[in-house]
Short mmCIF file of C-alpha atoms in Angstrom, two decimals:
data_model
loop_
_atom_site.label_atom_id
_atom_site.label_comp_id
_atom_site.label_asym_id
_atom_site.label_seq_id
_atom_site.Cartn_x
_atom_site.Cartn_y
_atom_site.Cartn_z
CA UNK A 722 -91.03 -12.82 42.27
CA UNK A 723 -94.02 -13.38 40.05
CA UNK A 724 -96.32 -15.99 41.27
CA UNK A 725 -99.21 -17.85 40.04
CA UNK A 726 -100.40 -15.65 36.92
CA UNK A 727 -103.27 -17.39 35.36
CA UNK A 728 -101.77 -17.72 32.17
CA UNK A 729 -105.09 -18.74 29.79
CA UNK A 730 -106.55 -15.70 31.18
CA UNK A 731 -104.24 -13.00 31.68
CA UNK A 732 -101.77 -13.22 29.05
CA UNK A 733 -103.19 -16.64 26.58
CA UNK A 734 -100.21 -15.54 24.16
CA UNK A 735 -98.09 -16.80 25.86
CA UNK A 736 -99.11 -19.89 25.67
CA UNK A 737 -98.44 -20.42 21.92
CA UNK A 738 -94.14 -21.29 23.46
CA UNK A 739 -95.13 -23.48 25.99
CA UNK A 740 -95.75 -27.32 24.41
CA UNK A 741 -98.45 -28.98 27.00
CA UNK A 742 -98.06 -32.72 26.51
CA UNK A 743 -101.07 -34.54 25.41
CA UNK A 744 -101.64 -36.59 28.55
CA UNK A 745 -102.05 -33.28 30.49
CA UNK A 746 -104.24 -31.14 28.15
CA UNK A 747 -107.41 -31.87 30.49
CA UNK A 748 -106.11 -30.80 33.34
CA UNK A 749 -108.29 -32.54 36.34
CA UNK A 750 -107.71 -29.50 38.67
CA UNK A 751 -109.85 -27.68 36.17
CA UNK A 752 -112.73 -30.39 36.23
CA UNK A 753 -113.00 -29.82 40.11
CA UNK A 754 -111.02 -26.47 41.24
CA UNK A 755 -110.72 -24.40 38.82
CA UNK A 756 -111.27 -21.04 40.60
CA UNK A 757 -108.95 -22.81 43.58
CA UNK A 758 -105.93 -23.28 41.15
CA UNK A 759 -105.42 -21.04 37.67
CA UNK A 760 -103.73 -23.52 34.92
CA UNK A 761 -101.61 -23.34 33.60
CA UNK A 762 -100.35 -21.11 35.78
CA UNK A 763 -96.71 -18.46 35.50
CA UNK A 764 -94.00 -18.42 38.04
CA UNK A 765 -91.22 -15.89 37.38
CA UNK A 766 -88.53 -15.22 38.84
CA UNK A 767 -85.13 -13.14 38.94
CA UNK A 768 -81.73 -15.13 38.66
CA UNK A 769 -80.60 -16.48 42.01
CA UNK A 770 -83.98 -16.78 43.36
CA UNK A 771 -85.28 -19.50 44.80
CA UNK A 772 -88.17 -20.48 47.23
CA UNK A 773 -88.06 -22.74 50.80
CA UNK A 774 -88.90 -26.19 51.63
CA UNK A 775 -92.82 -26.76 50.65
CA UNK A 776 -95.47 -28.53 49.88
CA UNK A 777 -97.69 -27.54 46.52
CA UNK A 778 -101.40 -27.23 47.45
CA UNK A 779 -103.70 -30.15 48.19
CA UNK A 780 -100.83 -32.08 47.41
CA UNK A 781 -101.78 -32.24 43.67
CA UNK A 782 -98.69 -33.35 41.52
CA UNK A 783 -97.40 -30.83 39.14
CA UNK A 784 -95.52 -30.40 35.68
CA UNK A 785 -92.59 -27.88 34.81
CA UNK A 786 -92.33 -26.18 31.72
CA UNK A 787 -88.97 -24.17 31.91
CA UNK A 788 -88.42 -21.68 29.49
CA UNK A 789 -84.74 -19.92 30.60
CA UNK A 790 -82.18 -20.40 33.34
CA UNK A 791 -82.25 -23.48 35.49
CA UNK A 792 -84.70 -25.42 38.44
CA UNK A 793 -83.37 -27.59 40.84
CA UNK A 794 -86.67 -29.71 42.14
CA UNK A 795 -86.08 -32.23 45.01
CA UNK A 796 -88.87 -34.85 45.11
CA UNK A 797 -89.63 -36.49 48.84
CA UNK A 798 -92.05 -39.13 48.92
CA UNK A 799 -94.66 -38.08 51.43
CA UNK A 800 -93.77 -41.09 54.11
CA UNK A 801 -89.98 -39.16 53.99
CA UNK A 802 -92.00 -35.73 54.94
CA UNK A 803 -93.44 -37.57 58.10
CA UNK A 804 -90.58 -39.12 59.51
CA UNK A 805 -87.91 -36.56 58.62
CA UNK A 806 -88.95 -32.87 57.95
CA UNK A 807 -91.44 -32.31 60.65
CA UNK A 808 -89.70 -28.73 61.40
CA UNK A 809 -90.89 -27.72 58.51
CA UNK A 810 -94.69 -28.81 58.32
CA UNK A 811 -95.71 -29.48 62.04
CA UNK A 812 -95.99 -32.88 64.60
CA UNK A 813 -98.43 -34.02 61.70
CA UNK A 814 -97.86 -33.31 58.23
CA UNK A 815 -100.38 -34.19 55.90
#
């Protein structure tokens, strides 16, 4: 499972098939982070994969480009993560 490749840096070509829409070219995570958090950034994966309950870091929200295969993304709004998945994340989630 490939995770987190700074695209821009390590492989910019790619970048030609992957559309960004215009409201998220200036990405603010690069004004203030952008050592913390390479954007855009790759995720690979094989078929069948997938990946555990989580939260993305700092609790930024995030945008999918998906090129082949299929995603299934559950949204929970973070008062749902509180009251109901506390298993996962602690007595105190963020």
């Amino acid at each position: 499972y490939g995770f987190e490749l700074d695209v821009k840096c390590r492989c910019p070509v790619l970048l030609d098939d992957v559309p960004v829409p215009q409201a998220l070219a200036n990405d603010l995570l690069q004004r203030f982070a952008p050592e913390a958090f390479p954007w855009p950034s790759l995720i690979v994966g094989p078929a069948g994969s997938q990946s555990g309950v989580h939260l993305d870091a700092g609790l930024w929200p995030f945008w999918i480009a998906l090129l082949g295969g299929r995603k299934v993304v559950r949204v929970v709004p973070l008062e749902d993560v509180r009251l109901h998945l506390q298993r996962f994340f602690g007595p105190d989630p963020p």
